[in-house]
XYZ file of C-alpha atoms in Angstrom:
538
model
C 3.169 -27.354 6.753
C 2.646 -25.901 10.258
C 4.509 -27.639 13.608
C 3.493 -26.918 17.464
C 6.071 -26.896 19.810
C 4.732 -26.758 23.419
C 1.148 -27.474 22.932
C -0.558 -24.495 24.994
C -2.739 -22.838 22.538
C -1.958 -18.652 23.291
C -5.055 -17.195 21.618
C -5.034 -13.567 21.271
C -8.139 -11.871 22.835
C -7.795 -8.819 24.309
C -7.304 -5.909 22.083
C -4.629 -3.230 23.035
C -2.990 0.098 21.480
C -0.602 -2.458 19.574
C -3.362 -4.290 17.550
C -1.707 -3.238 14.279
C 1.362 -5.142 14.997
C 0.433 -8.753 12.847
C -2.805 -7.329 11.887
C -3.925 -8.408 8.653
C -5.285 -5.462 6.398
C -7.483 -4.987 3.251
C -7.245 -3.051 0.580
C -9.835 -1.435 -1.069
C -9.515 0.478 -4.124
C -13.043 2.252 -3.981
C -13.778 3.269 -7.469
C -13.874 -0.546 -8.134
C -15.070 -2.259 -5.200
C -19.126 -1.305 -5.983
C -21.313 0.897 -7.753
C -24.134 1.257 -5.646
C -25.552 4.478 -7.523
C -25.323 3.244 -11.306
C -22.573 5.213 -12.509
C -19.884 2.383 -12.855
C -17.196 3.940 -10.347
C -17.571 2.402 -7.243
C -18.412 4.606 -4.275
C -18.190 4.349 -0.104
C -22.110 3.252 -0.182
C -20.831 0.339 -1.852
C -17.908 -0.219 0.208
C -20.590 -0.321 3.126
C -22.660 -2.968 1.110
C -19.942 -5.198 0.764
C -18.242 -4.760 4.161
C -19.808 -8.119 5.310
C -17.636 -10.166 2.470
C -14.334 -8.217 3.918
C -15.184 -8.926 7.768
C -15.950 -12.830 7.048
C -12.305 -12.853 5.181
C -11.307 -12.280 8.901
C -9.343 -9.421 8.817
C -8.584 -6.423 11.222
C -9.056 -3.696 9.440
C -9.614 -2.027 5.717
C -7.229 0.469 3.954
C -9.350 2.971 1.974
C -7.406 4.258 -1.515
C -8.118 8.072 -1.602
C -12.134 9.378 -1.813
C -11.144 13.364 -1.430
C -12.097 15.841 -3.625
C -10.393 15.608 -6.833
C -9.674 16.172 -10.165
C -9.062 12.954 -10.592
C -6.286 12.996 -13.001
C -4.568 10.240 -10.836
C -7.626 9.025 -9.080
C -7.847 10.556 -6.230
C -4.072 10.962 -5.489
C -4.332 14.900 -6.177
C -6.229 16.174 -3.490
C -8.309 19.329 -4.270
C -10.149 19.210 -0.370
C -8.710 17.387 2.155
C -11.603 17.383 4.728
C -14.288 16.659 2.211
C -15.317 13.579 0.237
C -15.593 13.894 -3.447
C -19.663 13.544 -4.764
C -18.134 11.193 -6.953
C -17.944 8.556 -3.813
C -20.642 9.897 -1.490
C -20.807 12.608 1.001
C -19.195 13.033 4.619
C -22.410 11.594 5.849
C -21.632 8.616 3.925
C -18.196 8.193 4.971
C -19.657 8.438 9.184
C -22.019 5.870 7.916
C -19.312 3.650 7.008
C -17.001 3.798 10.210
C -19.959 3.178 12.008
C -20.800 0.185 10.169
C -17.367 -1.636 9.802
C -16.876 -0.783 13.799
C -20.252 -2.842 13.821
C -18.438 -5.717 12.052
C -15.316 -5.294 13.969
C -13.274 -3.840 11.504
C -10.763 -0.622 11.899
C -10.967 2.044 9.733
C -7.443 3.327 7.717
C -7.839 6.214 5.368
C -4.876 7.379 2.774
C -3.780 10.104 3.705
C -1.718 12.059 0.658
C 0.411 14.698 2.485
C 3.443 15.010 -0.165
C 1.505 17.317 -2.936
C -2.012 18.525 -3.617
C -4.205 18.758 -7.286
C -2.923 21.863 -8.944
C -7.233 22.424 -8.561
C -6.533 23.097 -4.982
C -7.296 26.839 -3.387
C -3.680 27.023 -1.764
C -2.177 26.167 -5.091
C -4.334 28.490 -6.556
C -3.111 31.295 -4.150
C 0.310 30.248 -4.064
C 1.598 30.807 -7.600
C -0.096 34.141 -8.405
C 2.280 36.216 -6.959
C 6.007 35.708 -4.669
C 4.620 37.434 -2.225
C 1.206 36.250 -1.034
C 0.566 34.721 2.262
C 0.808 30.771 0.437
C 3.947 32.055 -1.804
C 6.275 29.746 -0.204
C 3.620 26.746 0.477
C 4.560 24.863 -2.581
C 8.194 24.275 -3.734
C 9.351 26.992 -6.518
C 12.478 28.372 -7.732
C 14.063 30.365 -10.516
C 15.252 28.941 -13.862
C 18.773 28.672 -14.503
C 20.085 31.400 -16.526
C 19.407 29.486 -20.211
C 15.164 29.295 -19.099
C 15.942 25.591 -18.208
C 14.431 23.813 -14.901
C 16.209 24.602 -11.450
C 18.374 21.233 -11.679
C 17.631 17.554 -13.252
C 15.470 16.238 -10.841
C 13.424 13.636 -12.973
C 9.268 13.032 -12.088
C 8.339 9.357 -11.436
C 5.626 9.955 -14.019
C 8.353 10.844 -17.002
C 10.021 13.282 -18.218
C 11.178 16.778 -15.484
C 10.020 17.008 -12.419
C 9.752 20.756 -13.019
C 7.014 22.493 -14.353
C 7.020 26.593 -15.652
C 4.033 28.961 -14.347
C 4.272 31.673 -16.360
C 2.162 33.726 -13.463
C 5.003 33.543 -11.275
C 7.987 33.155 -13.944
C 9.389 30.513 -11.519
C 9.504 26.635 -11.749
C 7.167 24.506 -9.621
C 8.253 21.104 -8.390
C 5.761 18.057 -8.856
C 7.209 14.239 -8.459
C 4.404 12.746 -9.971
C 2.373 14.462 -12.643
C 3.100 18.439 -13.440
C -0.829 19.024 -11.746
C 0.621 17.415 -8.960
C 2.354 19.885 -7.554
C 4.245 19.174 -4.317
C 4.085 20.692 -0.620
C 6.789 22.858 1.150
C 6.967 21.174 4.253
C 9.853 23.319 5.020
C 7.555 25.775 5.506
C 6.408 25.550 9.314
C 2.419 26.406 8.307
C 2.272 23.952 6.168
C 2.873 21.196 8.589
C 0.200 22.760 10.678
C -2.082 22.874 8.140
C -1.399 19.046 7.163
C -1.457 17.547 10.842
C -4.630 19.893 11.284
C -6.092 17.899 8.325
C -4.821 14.556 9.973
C -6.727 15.677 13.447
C -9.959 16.756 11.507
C -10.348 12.903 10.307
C -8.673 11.192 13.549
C -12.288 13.343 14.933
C -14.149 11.845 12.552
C -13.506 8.433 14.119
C -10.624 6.608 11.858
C -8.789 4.479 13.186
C -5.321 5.301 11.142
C -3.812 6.299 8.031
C -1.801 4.296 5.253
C 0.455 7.551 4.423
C 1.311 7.806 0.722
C 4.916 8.584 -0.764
C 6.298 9.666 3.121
C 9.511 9.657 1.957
C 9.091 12.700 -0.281
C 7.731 14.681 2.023
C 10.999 16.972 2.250
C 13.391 17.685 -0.622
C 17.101 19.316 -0.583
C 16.398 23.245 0.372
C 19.805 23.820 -1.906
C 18.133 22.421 -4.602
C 20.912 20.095 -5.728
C 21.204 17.584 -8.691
C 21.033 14.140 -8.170
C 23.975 12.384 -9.195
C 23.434 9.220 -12.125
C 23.281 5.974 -10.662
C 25.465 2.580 -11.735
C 23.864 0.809 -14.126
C 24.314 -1.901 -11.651
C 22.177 -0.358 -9.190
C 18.788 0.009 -11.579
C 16.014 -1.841 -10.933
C 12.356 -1.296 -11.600
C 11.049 -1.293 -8.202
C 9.974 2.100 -8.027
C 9.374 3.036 -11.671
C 9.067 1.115 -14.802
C 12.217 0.325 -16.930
C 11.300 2.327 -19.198
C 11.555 5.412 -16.959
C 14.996 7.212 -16.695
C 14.008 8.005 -13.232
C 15.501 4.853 -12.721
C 19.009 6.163 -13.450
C 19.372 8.474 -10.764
C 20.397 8.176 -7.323
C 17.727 10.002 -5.541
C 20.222 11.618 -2.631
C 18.047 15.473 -2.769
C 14.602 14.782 -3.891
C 13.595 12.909 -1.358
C 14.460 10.836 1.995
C 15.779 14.050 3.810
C 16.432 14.083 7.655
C 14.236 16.584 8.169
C 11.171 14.362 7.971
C 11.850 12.769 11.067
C 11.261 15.310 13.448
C 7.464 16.337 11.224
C 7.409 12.370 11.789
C 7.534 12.719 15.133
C 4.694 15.392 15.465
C 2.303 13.505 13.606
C 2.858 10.614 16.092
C 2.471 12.849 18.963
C -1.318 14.009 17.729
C -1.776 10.479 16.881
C -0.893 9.540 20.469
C -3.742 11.542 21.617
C -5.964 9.019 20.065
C -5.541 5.593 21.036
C -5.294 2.272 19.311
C -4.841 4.144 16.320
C -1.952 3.819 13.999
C 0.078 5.198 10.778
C 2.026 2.985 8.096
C 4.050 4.767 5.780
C 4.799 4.015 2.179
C 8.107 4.017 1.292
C 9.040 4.582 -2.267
C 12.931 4.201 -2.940
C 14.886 1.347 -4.767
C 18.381 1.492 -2.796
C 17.824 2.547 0.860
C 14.436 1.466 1.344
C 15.164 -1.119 4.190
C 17.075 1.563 5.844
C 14.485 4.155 5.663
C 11.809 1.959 6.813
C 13.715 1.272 9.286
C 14.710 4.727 10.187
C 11.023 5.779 10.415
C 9.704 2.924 12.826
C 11.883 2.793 15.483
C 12.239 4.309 18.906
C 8.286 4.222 18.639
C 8.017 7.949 18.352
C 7.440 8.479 14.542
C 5.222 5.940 12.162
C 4.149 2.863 13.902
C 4.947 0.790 10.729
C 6.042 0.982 6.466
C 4.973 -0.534 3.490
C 7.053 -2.779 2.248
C 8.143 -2.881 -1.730
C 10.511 -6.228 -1.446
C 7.849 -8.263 -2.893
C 5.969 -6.066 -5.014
C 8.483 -6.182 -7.958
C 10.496 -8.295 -10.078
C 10.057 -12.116 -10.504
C 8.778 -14.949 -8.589
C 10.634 -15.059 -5.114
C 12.534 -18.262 -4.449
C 12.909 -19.532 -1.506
C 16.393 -17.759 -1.048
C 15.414 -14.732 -2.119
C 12.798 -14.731 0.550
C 15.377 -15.588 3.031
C 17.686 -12.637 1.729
C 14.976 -10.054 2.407
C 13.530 -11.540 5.772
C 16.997 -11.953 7.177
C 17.988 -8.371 6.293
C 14.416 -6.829 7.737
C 16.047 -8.518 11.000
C 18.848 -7.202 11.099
C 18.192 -3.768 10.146
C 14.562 -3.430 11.584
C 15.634 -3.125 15.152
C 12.637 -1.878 16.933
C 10.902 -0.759 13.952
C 8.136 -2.471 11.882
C 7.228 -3.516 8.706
C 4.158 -4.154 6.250
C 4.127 -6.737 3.804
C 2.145 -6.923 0.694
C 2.461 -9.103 -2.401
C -0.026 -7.097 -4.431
C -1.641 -3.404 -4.435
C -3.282 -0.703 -6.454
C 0.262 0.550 -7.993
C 1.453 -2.869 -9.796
C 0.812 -5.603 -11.844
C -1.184 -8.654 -9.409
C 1.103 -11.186 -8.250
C -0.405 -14.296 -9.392
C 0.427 -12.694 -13.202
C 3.641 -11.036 -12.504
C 4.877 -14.146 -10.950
C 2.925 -16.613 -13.125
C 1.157 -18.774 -10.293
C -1.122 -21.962 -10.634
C -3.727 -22.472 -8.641
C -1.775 -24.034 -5.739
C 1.122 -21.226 -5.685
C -1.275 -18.750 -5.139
C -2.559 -20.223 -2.011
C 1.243 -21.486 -1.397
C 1.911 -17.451 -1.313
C -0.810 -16.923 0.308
C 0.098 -18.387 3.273
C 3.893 -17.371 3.508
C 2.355 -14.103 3.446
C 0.395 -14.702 6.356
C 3.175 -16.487 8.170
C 5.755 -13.317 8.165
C 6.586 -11.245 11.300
C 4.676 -8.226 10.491
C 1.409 -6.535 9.366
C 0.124 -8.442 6.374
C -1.653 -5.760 3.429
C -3.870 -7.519 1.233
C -5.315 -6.126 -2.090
C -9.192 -6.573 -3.449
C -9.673 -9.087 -5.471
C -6.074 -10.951 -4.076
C -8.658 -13.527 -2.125
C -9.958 -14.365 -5.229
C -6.559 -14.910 -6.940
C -7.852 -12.443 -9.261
C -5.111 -11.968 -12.254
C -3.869 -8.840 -14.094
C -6.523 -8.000 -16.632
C -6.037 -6.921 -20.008
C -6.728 -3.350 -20.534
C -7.038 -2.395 -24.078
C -5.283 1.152 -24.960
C -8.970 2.497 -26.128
C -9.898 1.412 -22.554
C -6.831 3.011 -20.641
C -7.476 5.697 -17.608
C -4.440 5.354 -15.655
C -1.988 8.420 -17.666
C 1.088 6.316 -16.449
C 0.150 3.883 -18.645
C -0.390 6.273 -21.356
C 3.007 8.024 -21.422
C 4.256 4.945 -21.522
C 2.430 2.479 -23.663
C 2.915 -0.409 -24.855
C 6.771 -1.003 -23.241
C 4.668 -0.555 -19.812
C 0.762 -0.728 -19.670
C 0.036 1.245 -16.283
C -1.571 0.221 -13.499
C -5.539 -0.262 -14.842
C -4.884 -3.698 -15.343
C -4.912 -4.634 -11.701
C -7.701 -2.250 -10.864
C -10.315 -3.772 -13.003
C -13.913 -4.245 -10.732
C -14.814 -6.710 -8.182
C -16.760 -9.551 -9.558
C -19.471 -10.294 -7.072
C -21.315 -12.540 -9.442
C -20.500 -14.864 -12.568
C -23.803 -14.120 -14.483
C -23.906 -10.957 -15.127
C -21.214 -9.241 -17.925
C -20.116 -6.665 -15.116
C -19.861 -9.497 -12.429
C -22.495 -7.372 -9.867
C -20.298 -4.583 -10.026
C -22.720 -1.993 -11.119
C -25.651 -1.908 -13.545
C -23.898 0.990 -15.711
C -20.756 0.528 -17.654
C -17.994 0.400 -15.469
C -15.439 2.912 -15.326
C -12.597 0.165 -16.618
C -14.086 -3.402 -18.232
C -14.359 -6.178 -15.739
C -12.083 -9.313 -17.295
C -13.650 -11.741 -18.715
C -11.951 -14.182 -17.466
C -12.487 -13.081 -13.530
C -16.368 -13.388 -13.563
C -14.973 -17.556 -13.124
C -13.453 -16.661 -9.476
C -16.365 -14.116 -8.497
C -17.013 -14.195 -4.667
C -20.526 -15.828 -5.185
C -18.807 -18.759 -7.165
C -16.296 -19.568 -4.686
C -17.854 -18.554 -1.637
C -20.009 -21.750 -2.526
C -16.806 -23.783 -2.666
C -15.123 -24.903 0.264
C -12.134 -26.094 -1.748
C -11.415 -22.595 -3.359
C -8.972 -19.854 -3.049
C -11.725 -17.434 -1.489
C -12.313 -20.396 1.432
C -8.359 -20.602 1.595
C -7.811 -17.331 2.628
C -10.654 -17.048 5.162
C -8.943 -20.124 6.781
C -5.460 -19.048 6.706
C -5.990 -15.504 8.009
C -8.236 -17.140 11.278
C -5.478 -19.255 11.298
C -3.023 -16.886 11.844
C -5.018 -14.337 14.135
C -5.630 -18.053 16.666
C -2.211 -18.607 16.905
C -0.064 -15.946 18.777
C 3.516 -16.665 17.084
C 1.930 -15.416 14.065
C 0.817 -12.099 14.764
C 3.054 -11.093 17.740
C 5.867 -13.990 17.540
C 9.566 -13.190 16.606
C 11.002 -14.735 13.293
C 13.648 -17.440 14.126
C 15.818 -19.803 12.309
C 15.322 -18.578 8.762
C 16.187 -21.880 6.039
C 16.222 -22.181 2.264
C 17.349 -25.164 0.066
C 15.872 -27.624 -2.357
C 12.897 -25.062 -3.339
C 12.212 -25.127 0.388
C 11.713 -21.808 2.803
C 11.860 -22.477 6.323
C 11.219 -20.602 9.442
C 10.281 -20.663 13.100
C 7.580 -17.957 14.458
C 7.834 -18.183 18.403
C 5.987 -16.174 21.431
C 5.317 -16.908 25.180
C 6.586 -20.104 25.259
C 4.979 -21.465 21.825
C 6.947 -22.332 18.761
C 5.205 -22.915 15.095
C 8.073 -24.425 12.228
C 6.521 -23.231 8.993
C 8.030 -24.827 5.698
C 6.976 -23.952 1.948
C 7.578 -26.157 -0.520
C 8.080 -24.116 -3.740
C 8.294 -26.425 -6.142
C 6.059 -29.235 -7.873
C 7.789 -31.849 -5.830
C 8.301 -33.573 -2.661
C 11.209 -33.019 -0.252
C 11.483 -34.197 3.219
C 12.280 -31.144 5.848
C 14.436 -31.228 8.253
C 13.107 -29.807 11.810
C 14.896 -27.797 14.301
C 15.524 -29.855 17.622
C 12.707 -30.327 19.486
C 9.112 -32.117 19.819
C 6.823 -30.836 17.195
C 3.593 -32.404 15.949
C 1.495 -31.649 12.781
C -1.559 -29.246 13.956
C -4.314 -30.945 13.119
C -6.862 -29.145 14.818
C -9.761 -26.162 14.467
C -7.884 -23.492 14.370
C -11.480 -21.068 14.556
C -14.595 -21.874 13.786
C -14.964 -20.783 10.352
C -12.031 -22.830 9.363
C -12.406 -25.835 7.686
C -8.707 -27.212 7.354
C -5.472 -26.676 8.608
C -3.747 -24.216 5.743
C 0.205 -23.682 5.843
C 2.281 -24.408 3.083
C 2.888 -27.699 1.103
């Protein structure tokens, strides 16, 4: 349910250097959005044909999951050439060809950028660990063994097991947070933060209009190389890693979140400042400070413009006062700063599984999502109220979910292709075998199916996101008089004199709300001209 309070529409038209703050963005995971060549891994020529479904969704702009050159042992996320596109998506040409087209549709451009380690395939690597002494010796982060051969100290890797790895061509250790050919960047070192904002500049050239910067908080690690101390039982959760992962039991005080990464924060900003209307949101990986951090890393308006949000991308269903827990503390430790918020993305198990949702919750979700002060991230396949496929172990790519099977399954099941179409066994995702199997079960909720529906989820979220960008409270408004009780979530969103009381009703019956003092009325209106209905909660 949606109130007005002062009945002055304040439609947003103009677009300024702050369009990211309330934007809604997409998601696109490209090696399963569309085949366009016939090779069943999606590719940027088939991001390009299927641009027009993600601009009629209504959205601002798209995210783009990694396309560099790679090894691909985590899909993209080890970088073997930053300022080239792997032939496995396209070419450079390809990726100019799709800027130019989603600026066509009206759509900004974000590319992820991964700045906290490189493929062990990579020429620096490469350089750095045959010797101590060559010019990259000091570009990755190495260090003796202790005196018994073991690793430096007992930093853990997210991916299991240490996070140090032995070269025997340097007889040193190499750090990696993720897997061992993921070895990380010294960012101490002052060249390779050149090097890195140089790569940032060489794509900010090519026309992007931002990055979605992965794992920013482990940019920097503890130069004394100290251990981690354990963490209270108390304090695990499985927000970061799996609960099967020890990684879990340590409070991560060296490996990451160091102060120095403010002040590299700050230069990237600075370059990015050189190009307007362009913008940065970081992801920020930790289970105990993350509020703080984001926080940290927003504000004062000199660092990242916004972070990624993990309060809702974990655990169980959120009830109504668990939403007001985590909204009311982003207030009061936000400040100036800003947040992203995502139900959903390429890392964890699709929210209308993890949290069980009918039919209506989804769309319930769906539009508390797109009622929270902040930048909204959806995920492919999210508009569809796509749920987490089964992935059989024959069928498993992601090695996550291969160290750790069955106790935790990995991430393939939520990055399963698009399906485009119902009659066909690969739902129009490509005429080849796809890379992972596309669920059964999804073909039913394809975007040709419900885009021929105006009742279904697809329609719902191309009316709640116009709804949101014709309404000003929504993307620019402040968040005001936070409520929860009787399965209810409350809130006011309010800007320039205008005042919308949104209330979700989370369970299966009816409750009468009580509304803050005032006048309000029931919107009943248009709010664009796509939309059919007046979405909001229920």
């Amino acid at each position: 349910m949606t109130l007005m309070q002062d009945m002055a529409r304040d439609t947003i038209v103009a677009q300024d250097n702050d369009w990211w703050r309330g934007a809604v963005i997409y998601q696109i995971y490209p090696r399963s959005f569309q085949d366009s060549n016939h090779d069943g891994i999606g590719d940027l020529a088939g991001i390009i044909h299927r641009l027009g479904h993600v601009a009629e969704l209504g959205v601002d702009a798209i995210w783009i999951s990694p396309f560099f050159r790679s090894p691909m042992l985590d899909f993209g996320y080890d970088v073997s050439d930053y300022r080239d596109v792997d032939p496995m998506f396209g070419s450079l040409g390809d990726f100019d060809a799709l800027i130019s087209r989603a600026h066509e549709l009206g759509l900004k451009v974000l590319i992820d950028l991964v700045l906290s380690h490189t493929s062990n395939q990579h020429p620096w690597f490469h350089e750095s660990q045959t010797s101590r002494d060559n010019p990259k010796a000091d570009w990755y982060v190495w260090a003796d063994a202790k005196p018994d051969g073991s690793p430096p100290n007992n930093w853990l890797s997210i991916f299991g097991g240490s996070a140090w790895e032995w070269s025997g061509d340097r007889m040193q250790y190499f750090l990696h947070n993720f897997l061992k050919e993921q070895p990380d960047l010294n960012l101490h070192n002052p060249q390779v933060q050149e090097e890195l904002l140089g790569v940032a500049r060489f794509w900010l050239d090519r026309g992007v209009d931002g990055f979605r910067l992965d794992t920013i908080n482990f940019y920097f690690h503890d130069p004394e190389l100290r251990d981690n101390p354990a963490l209270d039982p108390s304090q695990r959760n499985a927000t970061i890693a799996p609960e099967v992962n020890p990684y879990n039991w340590q409070d991560h005080l060296y490996d990451k979140n160091q102060p120095e990464n403010l002040e590299f924060l700050r230069r990237l900003r600075a370059l990015m400042d050189e190009y307007p209307a362009t913008t940065a949101v970081g992801e920020v990986g930790d289970a105990q400070r993350g509020m703080e951090i984001q926080a940290e890393y927003t504000s004062g308006g000199d660092k990242v413009h916004m972070c990624y949000s993990f309060e809702f991308l974990s655990g169980t269903t959120p009830t109504p006062e668990r939403v007001v827990d985590v909204l009311t503390d982003y207030e009061e430790k936000i400040g100036d700063g800003w947040a992203c918020w995502a139900f959903s993305n390429h890392d964890v198990v699709r929210h209308a599984s993890r949290w069980n949702l009918g039919e209506d919750a989804r769309r319930l979700y769906a539009a508390l999502l797109l009622s929270l002060r902040g930048t909204v991230c959806l995920y492919q396949g999210e508009e569809l109220g796509l749920t987490e496929a089964y992935v059989s172990y024959e069928d498993l790519q992601d090695p996550y979910g291969i160290r750790f099977w069955p106790k935790f399954r990995g991430r393939d099941g939520c990055r399963t292709p698009i399906p485009w179409i119902s009659d066909n066994q690969n739902g129009g995702f490509s005429d080849a075998k796809p890379w992972l199997p596309v669920a059964v079960e999804h073909l039913q909720r394809s975007v040709g199916d419900q885009s021929a529906k105006d009742d279904s989820t697809l329609a719902f979220y191309r009316q709640m996101i116009h709804f949101r960008r014709a309404w000003a409270p929504l993307v620019k408004g402040t968040l005001e008089e936070l409520w929860s009780g009787d399965g209810i979530v409350s809130f006011v969103r309010a800007h320039g004199g205008q005042r919308l009381f949104c209330a979700f009703n989370m369970t299966n019956l009816a409750h009468p709300v009580a509304l803050p003092p005032g006048r309000w009325r029931q919107d009943k209106g248009r709010p664009s001209r796509r939309s059919r209905t007046t979405p909001g909660g229920r």
